Short mmCIF file of N, CA and C in Angstrom, two decimals:
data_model
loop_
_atom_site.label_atom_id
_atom_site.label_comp_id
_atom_site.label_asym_id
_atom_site.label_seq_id
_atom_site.Cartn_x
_atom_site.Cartn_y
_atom_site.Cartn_z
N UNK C 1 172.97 138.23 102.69
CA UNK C 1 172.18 137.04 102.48
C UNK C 1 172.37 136.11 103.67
N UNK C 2 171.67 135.90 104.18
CA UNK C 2 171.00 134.88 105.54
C UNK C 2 171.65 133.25 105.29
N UNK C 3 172.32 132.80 105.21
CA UNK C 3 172.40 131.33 105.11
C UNK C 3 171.77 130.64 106.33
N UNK C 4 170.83 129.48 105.94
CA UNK C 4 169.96 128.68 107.03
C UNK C 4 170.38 127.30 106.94
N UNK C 5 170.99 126.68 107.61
CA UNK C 5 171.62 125.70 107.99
C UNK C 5 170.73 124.05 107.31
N UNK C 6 170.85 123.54 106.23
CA UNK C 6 169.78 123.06 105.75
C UNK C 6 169.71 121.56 106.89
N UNK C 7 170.77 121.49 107.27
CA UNK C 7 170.56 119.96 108.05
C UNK C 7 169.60 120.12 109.21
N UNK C 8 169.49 122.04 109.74
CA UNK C 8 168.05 121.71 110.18
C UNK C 8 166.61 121.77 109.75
N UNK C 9 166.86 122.30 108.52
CA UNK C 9 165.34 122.04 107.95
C UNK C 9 164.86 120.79 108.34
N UNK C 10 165.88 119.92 107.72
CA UNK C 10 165.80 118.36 107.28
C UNK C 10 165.16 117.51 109.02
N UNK C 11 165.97 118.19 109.74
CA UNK C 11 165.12 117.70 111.31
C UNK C 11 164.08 117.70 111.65
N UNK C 12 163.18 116.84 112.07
CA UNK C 12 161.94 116.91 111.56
C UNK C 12 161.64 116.55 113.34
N UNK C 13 162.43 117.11 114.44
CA UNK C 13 161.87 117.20 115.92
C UNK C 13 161.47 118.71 115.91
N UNK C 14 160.06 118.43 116.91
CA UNK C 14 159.47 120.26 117.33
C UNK C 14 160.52 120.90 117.22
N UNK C 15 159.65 122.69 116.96
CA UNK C 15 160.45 124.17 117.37
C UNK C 15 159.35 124.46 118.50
N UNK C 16 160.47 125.75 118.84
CA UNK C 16 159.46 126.35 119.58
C UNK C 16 159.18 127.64 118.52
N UNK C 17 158.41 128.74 118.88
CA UNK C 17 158.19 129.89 117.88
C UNK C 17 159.27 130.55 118.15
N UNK C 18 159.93 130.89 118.82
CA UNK C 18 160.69 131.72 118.78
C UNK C 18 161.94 131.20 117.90
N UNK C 19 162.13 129.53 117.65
CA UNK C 19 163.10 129.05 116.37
C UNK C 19 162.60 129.48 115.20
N UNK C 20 161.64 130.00 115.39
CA UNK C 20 160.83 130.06 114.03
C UNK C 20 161.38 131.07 112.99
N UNK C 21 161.85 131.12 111.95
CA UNK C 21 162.78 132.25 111.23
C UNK C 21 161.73 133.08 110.03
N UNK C 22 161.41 133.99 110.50
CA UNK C 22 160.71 134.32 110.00
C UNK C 22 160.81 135.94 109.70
N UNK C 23 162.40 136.20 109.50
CA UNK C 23 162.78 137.75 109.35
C UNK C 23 162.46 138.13 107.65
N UNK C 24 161.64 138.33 107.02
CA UNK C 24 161.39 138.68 106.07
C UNK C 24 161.82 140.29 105.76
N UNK C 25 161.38 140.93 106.30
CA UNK C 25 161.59 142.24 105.81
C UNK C 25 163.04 142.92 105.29
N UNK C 26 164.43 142.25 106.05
CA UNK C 26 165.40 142.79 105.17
C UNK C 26 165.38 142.60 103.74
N UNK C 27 165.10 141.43 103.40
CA UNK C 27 164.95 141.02 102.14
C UNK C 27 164.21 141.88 101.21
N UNK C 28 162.39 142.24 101.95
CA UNK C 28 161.85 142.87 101.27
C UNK C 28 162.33 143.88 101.10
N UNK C 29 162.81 144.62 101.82
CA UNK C 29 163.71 146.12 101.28
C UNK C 29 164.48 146.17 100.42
N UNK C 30 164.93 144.91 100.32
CA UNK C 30 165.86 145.00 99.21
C UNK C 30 165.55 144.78 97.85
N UNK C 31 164.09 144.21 97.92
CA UNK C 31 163.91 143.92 96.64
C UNK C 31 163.28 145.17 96.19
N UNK C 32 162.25 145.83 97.49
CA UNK C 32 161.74 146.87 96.80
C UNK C 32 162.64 148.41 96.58
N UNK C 33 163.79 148.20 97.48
CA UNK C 33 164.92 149.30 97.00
C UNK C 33 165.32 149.33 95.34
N UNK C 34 165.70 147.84 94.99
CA UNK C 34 166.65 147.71 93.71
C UNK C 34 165.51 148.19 92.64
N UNK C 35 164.18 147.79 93.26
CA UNK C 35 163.55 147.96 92.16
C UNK C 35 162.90 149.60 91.78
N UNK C 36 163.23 150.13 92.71
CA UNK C 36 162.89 151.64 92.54
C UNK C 36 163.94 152.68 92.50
N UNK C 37 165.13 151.78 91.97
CA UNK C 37 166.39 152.62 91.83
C UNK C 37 166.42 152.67 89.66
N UNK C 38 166.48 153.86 89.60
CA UNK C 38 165.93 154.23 87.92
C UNK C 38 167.44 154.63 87.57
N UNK C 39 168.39 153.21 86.24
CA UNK C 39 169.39 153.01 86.00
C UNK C 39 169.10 153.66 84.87
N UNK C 40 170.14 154.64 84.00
CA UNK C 40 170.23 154.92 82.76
C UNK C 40 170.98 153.91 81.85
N UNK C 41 171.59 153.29 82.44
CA UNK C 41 172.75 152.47 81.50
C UNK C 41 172.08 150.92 81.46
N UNK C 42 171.63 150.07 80.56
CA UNK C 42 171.41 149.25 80.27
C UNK C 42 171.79 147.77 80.76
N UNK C 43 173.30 148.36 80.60
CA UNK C 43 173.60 147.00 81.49
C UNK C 43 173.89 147.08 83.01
N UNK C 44 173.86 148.28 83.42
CA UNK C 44 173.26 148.19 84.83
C UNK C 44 172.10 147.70 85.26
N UNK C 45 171.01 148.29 84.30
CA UNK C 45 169.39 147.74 84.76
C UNK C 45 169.20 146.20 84.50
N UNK C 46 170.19 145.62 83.64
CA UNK C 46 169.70 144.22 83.59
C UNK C 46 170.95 143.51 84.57
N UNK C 47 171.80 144.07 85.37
CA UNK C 47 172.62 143.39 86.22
C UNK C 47 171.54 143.38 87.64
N UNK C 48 171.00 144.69 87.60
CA UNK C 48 170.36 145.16 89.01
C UNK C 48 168.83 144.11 88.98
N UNK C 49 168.21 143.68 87.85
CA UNK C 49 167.09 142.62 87.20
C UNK C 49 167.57 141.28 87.97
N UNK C 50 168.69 141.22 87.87
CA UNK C 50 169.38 139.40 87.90
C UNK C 50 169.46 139.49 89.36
N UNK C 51 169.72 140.45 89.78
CA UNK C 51 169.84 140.80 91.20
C UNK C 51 168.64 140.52 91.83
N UNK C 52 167.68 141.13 91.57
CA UNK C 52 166.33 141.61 91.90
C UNK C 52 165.41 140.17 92.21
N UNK C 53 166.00 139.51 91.00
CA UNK C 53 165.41 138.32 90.79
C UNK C 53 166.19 136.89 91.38
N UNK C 54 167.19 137.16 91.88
CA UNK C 54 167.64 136.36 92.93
C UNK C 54 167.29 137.16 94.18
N UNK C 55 167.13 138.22 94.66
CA UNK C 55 166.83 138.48 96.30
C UNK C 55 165.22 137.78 95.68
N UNK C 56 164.46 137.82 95.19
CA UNK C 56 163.05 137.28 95.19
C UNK C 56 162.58 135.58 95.24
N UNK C 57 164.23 135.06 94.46
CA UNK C 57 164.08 133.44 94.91
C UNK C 57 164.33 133.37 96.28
N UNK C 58 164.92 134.36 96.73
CA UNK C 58 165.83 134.18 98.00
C UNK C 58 164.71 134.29 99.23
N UNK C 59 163.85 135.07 99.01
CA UNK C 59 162.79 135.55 99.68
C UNK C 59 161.55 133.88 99.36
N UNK C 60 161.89 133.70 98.45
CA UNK C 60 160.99 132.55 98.04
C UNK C 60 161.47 131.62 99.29
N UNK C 61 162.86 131.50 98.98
CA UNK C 61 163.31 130.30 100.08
C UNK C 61 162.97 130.21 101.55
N UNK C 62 163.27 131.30 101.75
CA UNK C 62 163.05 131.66 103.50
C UNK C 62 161.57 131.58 103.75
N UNK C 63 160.71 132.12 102.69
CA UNK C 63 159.20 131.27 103.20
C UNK C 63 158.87 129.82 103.14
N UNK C 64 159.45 129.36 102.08
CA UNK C 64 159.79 127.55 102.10
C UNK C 64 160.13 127.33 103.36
N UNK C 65 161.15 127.85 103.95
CA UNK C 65 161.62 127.52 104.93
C UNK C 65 160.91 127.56 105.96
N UNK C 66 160.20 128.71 106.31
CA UNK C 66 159.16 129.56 107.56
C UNK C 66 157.81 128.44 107.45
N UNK C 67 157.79 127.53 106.04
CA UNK C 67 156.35 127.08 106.07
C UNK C 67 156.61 125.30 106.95
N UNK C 68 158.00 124.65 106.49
CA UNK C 68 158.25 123.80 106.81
C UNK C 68 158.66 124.01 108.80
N UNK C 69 159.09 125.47 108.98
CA UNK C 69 159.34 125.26 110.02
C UNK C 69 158.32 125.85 111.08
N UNK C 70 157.22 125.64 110.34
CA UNK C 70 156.10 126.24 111.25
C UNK C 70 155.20 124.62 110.97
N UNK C 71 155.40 123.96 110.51
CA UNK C 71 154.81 122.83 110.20
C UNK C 71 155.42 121.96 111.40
N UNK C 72 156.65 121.86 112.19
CA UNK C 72 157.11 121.60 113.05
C UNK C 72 156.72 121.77 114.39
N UNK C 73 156.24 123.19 114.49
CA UNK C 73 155.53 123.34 115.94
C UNK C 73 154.70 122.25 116.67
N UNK C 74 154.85 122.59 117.81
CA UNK C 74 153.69 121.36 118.84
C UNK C 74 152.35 121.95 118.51
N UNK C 75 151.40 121.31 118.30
CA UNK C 75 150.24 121.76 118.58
C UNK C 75 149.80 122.37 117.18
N UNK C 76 149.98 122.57 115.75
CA UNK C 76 150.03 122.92 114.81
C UNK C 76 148.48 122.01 113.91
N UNK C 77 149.17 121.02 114.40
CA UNK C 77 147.90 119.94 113.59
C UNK C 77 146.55 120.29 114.19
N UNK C 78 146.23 120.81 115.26
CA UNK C 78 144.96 120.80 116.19
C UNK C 78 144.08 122.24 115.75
N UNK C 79 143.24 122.33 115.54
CA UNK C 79 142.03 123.10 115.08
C UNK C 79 141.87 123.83 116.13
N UNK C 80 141.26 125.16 116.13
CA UNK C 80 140.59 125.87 117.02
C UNK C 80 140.12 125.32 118.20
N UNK C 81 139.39 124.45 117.72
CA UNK C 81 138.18 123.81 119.19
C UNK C 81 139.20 122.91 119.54
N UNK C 82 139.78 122.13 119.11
CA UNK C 82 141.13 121.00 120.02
C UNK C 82 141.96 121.72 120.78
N UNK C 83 142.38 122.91 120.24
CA UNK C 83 143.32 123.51 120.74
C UNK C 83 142.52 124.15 122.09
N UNK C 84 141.36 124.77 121.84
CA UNK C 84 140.22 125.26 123.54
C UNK C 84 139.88 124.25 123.99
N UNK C 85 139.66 122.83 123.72
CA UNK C 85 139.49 121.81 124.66
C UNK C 85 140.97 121.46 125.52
N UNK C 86 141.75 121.35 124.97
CA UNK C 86 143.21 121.01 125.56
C UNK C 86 143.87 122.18 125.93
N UNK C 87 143.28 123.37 126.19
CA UNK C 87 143.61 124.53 127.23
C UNK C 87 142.53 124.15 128.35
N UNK C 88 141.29 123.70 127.84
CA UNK C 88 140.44 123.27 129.18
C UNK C 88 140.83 121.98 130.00
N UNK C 89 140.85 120.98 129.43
CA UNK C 89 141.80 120.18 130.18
C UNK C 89 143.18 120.58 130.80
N UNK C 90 143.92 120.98 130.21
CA UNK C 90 144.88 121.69 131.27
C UNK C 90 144.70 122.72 132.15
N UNK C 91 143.67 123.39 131.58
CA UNK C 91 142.95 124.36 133.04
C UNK C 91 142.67 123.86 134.45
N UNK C 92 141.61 122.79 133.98
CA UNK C 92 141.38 122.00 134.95
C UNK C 92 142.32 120.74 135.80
N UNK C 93 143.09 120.32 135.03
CA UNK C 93 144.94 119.81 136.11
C UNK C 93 145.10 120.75 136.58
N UNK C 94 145.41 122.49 136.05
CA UNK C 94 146.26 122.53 136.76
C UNK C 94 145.41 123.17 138.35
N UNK C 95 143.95 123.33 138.55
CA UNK C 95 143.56 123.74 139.12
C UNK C 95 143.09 122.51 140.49
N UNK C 96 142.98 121.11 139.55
CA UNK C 96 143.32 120.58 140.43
C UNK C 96 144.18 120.10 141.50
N UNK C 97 145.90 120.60 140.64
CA UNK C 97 147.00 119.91 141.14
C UNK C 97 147.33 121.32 142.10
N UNK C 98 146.92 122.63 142.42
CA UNK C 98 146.87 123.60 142.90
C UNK C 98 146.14 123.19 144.03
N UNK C 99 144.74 122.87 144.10
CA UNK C 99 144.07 122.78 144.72
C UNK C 99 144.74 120.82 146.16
N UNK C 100 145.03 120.18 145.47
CA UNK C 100 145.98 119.25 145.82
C UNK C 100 146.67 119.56 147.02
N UNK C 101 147.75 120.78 146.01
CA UNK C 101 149.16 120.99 146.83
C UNK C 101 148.22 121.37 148.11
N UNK C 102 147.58 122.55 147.84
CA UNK C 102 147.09 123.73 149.12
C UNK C 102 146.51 122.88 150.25
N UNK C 103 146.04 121.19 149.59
CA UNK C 103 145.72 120.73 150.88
C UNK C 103 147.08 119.86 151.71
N UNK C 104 148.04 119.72 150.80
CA UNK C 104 149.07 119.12 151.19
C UNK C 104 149.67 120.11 152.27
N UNK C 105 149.75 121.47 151.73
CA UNK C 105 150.30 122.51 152.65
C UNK C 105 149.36 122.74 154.50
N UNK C 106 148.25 122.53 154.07
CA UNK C 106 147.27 122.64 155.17
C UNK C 106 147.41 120.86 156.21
N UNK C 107 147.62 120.29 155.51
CA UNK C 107 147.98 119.09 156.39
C UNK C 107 149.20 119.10 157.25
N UNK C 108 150.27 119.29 156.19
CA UNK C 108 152.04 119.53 156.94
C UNK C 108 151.78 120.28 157.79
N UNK C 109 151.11 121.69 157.97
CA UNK C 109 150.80 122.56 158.75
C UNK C 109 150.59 122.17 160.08
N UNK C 110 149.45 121.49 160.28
CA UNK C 110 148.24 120.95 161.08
C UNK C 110 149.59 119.95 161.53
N UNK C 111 150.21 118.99 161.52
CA UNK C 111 151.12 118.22 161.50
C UNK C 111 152.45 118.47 162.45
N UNK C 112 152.75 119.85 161.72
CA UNK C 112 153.99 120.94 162.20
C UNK C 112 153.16 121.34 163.56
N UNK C 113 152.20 121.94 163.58
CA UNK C 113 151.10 122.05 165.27
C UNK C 113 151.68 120.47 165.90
N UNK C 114 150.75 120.04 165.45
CA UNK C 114 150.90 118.91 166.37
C UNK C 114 152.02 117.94 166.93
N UNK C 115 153.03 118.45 166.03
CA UNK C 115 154.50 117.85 166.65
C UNK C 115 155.21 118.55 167.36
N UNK C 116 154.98 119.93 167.67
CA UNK C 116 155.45 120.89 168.33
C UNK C 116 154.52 120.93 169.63
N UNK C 117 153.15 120.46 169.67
CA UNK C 117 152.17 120.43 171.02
C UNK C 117 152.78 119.42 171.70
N UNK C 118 152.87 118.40 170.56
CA UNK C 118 153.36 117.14 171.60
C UNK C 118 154.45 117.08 172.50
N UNK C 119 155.45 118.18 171.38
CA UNK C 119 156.68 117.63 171.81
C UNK C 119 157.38 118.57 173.45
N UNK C 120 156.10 119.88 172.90
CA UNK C 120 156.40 120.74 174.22
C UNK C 120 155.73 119.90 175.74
N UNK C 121 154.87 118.97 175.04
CA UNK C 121 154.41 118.18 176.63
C UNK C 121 155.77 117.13 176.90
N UNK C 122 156.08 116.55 176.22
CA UNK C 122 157.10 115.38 176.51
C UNK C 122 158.73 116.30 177.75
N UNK C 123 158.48 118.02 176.84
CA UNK C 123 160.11 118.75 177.31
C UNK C 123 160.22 118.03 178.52
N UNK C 124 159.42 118.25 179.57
CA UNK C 124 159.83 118.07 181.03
C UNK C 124 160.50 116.66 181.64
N UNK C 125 160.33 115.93 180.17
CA UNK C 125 160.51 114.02 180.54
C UNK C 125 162.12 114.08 179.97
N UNK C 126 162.75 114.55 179.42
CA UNK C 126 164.03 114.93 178.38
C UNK C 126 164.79 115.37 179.30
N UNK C 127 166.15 115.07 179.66
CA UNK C 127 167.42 115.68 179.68
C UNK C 127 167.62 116.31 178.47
N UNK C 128 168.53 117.97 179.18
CA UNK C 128 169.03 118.80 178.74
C UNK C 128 169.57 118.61 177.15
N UNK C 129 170.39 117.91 177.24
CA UNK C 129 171.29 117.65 175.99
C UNK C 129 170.08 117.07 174.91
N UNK C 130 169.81 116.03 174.94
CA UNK C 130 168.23 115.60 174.30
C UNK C 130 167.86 117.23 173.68
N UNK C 131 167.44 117.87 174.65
CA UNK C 131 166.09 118.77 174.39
C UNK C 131 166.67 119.93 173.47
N UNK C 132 168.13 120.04 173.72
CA UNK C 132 168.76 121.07 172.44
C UNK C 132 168.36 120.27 171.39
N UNK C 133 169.42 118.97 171.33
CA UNK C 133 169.14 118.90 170.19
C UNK C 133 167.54 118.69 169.00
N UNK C 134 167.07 118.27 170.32
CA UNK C 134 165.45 118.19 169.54
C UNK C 134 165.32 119.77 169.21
N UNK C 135 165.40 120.96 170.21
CA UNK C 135 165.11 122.05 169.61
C UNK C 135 165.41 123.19 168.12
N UNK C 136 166.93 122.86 168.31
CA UNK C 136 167.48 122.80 167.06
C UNK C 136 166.94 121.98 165.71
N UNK C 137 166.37 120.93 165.89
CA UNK C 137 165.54 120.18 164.61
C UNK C 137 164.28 120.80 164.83
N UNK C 138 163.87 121.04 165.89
CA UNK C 138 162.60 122.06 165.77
C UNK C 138 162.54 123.13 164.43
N UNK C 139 163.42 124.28 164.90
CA UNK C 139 164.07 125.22 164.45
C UNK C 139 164.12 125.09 163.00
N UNK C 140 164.88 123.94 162.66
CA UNK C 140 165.09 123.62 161.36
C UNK C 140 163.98 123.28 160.48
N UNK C 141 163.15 122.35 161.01
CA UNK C 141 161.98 121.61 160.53
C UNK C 141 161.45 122.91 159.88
N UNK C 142 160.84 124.25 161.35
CA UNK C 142 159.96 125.09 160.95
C UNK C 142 160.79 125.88 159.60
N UNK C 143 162.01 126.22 159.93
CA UNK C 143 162.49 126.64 158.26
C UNK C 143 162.38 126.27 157.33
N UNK C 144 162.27 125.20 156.82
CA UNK C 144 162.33 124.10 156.19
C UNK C 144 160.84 124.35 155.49
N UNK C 145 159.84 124.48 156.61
CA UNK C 145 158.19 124.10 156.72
C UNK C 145 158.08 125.65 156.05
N UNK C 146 158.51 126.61 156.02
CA UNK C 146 158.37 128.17 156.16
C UNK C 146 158.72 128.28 154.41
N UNK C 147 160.08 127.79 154.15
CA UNK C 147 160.14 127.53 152.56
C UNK C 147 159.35 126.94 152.00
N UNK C 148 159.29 125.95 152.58
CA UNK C 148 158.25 124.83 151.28
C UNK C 148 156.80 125.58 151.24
N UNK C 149 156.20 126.42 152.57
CA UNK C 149 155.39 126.77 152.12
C UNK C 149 155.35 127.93 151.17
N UNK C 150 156.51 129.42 151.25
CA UNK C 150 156.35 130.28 150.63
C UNK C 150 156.84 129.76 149.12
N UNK C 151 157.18 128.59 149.06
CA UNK C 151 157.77 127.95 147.44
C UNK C 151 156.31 127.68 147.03
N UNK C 152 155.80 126.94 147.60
CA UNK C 152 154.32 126.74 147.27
C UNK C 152 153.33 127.88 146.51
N UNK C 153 153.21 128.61 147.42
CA UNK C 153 152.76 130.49 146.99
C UNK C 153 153.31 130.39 145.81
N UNK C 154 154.64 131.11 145.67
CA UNK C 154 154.76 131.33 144.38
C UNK C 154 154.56 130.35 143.72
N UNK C 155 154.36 129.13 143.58
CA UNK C 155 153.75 128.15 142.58
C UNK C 155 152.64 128.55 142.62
N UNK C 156 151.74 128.83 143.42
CA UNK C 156 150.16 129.05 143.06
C UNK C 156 150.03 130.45 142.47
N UNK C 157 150.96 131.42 142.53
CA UNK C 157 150.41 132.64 141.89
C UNK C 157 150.94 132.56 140.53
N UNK C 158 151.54 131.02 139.65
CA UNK C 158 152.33 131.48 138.82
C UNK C 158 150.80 130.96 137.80
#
Protein backbone atom coordinates (compact mmCIF):
# COMPACT_ATOMS: atom_id res chain seq x y z
CA UNK A 1 0.00 0.00 0.00
CA UNK A 2 1.35 3.41 -1.39
CA UNK A 3 1.18 6.01 1.43
CA UNK A 4 0.81 9.73 -0.20
CA UNK A 5 1.99 12.31 1.92
CA UNK A 6 -1.32 14.25 2.69
CA UNK A 7 0.39 17.67 3.56
CA UNK A 8 0.95 17.61 -0.12
CA UNK A 9 -2.34 17.16 -1.32
CA UNK A 10 -3.27 20.03 0.93
CA UNK A 11 -0.58 22.37 -1.18
CA UNK A 12 -2.37 23.99 -3.41
CA UNK A 13 1.11 25.45 -5.61
CA UNK A 14 1.39 23.92 -9.45
CA UNK A 15 2.70 20.24 -10.40
CA UNK A 16 4.28 19.43 -13.14
CA UNK A 17 2.83 15.97 -14.86
CA UNK A 18 5.32 14.05 -14.13
CA UNK A 19 4.33 14.84 -10.01
CA UNK A 20 1.34 13.63 -11.11
CA UNK A 21 0.64 10.09 -9.25
CA UNK A 22 -1.16 8.32 -11.17
CA UNK A 23 0.14 4.50 -10.75
CA UNK A 24 -3.10 2.76 -10.71
CA UNK A 25 -2.55 -0.54 -11.98
CA UNK A 26 -0.75 -2.27 -8.98
CA UNK A 27 -3.74 -1.77 -7.15
CA UNK A 28 -5.89 -2.93 -9.94
CA UNK A 29 -4.22 -6.29 -9.92
CA UNK A 30 -4.82 -6.66 -6.80
CA UNK A 31 -8.19 -6.21 -6.65
CA UNK A 32 -8.79 -8.19 -9.68
CA UNK A 33 -6.34 -11.08 -8.37
CA UNK A 34 -8.24 -11.41 -4.81
CA UNK A 35 -11.23 -11.43 -6.60
CA UNK A 36 -10.64 -14.36 -8.88
CA UNK A 37 -9.00 -16.42 -6.26
CA UNK A 38 -12.07 -19.24 -5.50
CA UNK A 39 -11.82 -19.82 -1.41
CA UNK A 40 -13.56 -22.99 -0.08
CA UNK A 41 -13.55 -21.98 3.51
CA UNK A 42 -15.89 -19.26 4.44
CA UNK A 43 -14.05 -17.37 6.54
CA UNK A 44 -11.38 -17.02 4.21
CA UNK A 45 -13.76 -15.65 1.45
CA UNK A 46 -15.14 -13.08 3.76
CA UNK A 47 -11.51 -12.07 5.15
CA UNK A 48 -10.29 -11.97 1.34
CA UNK A 49 -14.08 -9.58 0.76
CA UNK A 50 -12.78 -7.06 3.59
CA UNK A 51 -9.64 -7.13 1.81
CA UNK A 52 -10.97 -6.66 -1.58
CA UNK A 53 -12.98 -3.94 -0.35
CA UNK A 54 -10.34 -1.95 1.23
CA UNK A 55 -7.75 -2.30 -1.88
CA UNK A 56 -11.04 -0.69 -3.76
CA UNK A 57 -11.36 2.32 -1.18
CA UNK A 58 -7.75 2.42 -1.58
CA UNK A 59 -7.94 2.66 -5.30
CA UNK A 60 -10.83 5.14 -4.63
CA UNK A 61 -8.27 7.31 -2.81
CA UNK A 62 -5.46 7.53 -5.19
CA UNK A 63 -8.00 8.74 -7.86
CA UNK A 64 -9.20 11.45 -5.28
CA UNK A 65 -5.90 12.11 -5.17
CA UNK A 66 -4.87 11.98 -9.18
CA UNK A 67 -8.13 14.31 -9.58
CA UNK A 68 -7.04 17.00 -7.03
CA UNK A 69 -3.59 16.69 -8.31
CA UNK A 70 -4.31 17.14 -11.81
CA UNK A 71 -6.51 20.08 -10.84
CA UNK A 72 -3.13 21.68 -9.87
CA UNK A 73 -1.43 21.69 -13.18
CA UNK A 74 -0.56 25.05 -15.09
CA UNK A 75 -2.70 25.49 -17.80
CA UNK A 76 -5.60 23.05 -16.72
CA UNK A 77 -8.34 25.75 -16.50
CA UNK A 78 -7.83 26.77 -20.36
CA UNK A 79 -9.99 25.07 -23.10
CA UNK A 80 -8.78 23.76 -26.32
CA UNK A 81 -8.83 27.05 -28.29
CA UNK A 82 -6.97 29.09 -25.18
CA UNK A 83 -4.67 26.59 -24.91
CA UNK A 84 -3.93 26.94 -29.36
CA UNK A 85 -4.09 30.62 -28.96
CA UNK A 86 -1.35 30.71 -26.15
CA UNK A 87 0.84 28.14 -28.14
CA UNK A 88 0.33 30.85 -30.95
CA UNK A 89 1.35 33.61 -29.03
CA UNK A 90 4.27 31.90 -27.81
CA UNK A 91 5.05 30.74 -31.28
CA UNK A 92 5.23 33.98 -32.36
CA UNK A 93 7.81 35.45 -29.20
CA UNK A 94 9.58 32.94 -29.66
CA UNK A 95 10.11 33.51 -33.36
CA UNK A 96 10.44 36.87 -32.79
CA UNK A 97 13.02 36.78 -29.99
CA UNK A 98 15.01 34.25 -32.51
CA UNK A 99 14.69 36.41 -35.16
CA UNK A 100 16.03 39.46 -32.67
CA UNK A 101 18.98 37.49 -31.43
CA UNK A 102 20.11 36.50 -35.29
CA UNK A 103 20.17 40.20 -35.86
CA UNK A 104 22.06 40.87 -32.72
CA UNK A 105 24.55 38.13 -33.91
CA UNK A 106 24.82 39.78 -37.48
CA UNK A 107 25.56 43.21 -35.96
CA UNK A 108 28.42 41.99 -33.27
CA UNK A 109 29.69 40.34 -36.38
CA UNK A 110 29.77 43.33 -38.75
CA UNK A 111 31.27 45.16 -35.54
CA UNK A 112 33.99 42.29 -34.82
CA UNK A 113 34.96 43.26 -38.97
CA UNK A 114 35.14 46.52 -38.27
CA UNK A 115 37.26 46.62 -35.16
CA UNK A 116 39.69 44.35 -36.51
CA UNK A 117 39.85 46.66 -40.10
CA UNK A 118 40.41 49.48 -38.03
CA UNK A 119 42.59 48.27 -35.78
CA UNK A 120 44.90 46.54 -38.46
CA UNK A 121 45.20 50.25 -40.01
CA UNK A 122 46.15 51.98 -36.66
CA UNK A 123 49.15 48.53 -36.17
CA UNK A 124 51.82 50.66 -37.82
CA UNK A 125 51.08 53.87 -35.31
CA UNK A 126 51.57 51.31 -31.98
CA UNK A 127 54.71 50.28 -30.29
CA UNK A 128 55.46 46.74 -29.96
CA UNK A 129 54.37 46.09 -26.44
CA UNK A 130 50.89 48.03 -27.13
CA UNK A 131 50.29 45.82 -30.20
CA UNK A 132 50.71 42.34 -28.23
CA UNK A 133 48.75 43.28 -25.95
CA UNK A 134 45.97 44.60 -28.19
CA UNK A 135 46.52 41.32 -30.15
CA UNK A 136 46.01 39.04 -27.47
CA UNK A 137 42.46 40.90 -26.69
CA UNK A 138 42.02 40.46 -30.32
CA UNK A 139 42.39 36.77 -29.94
CA UNK A 140 40.24 36.71 -27.02
CA UNK A 141 37.41 38.97 -28.17
CA UNK A 142 37.21 36.58 -31.42
CA UNK A 143 36.82 33.50 -28.90
CA UNK A 144 34.62 34.98 -26.95
CA UNK A 145 32.64 36.27 -30.40
CA UNK A 146 33.04 32.40 -31.76
CA UNK A 147 31.08 31.11 -28.45
CA UNK A 148 28.48 33.48 -28.14
CA UNK A 149 27.85 32.84 -31.58
CA UNK A 150 27.86 28.90 -31.67
CA UNK A 151 25.72 29.35 -28.08
CA UNK A 152 23.37 31.24 -30.14
CA UNK A 153 22.92 28.23 -32.84
CA UNK A 154 22.16 25.94 -30.44
CA UNK A 155 19.57 28.31 -29.01
CA UNK A 156 18.03 28.64 -32.40
CA UNK A 157 17.90 24.94 -33.21
CA UNK A 158 16.36 24.27 -29.81
Amino acid sequence: MDNTDHSEQNNFSPLTVQEVDVDFLPIVYEIIRSVERDFHDNSAKVRESQDCSLKVLELQRKFDVARSQIKRLPGIEYNKQDQLKQFEILSTQLRLKRELLQRYLRRAAQLAVSVFFKGKEKISDIDPGKLNRFLVFLRKFRENLREGINDAKRQLKK
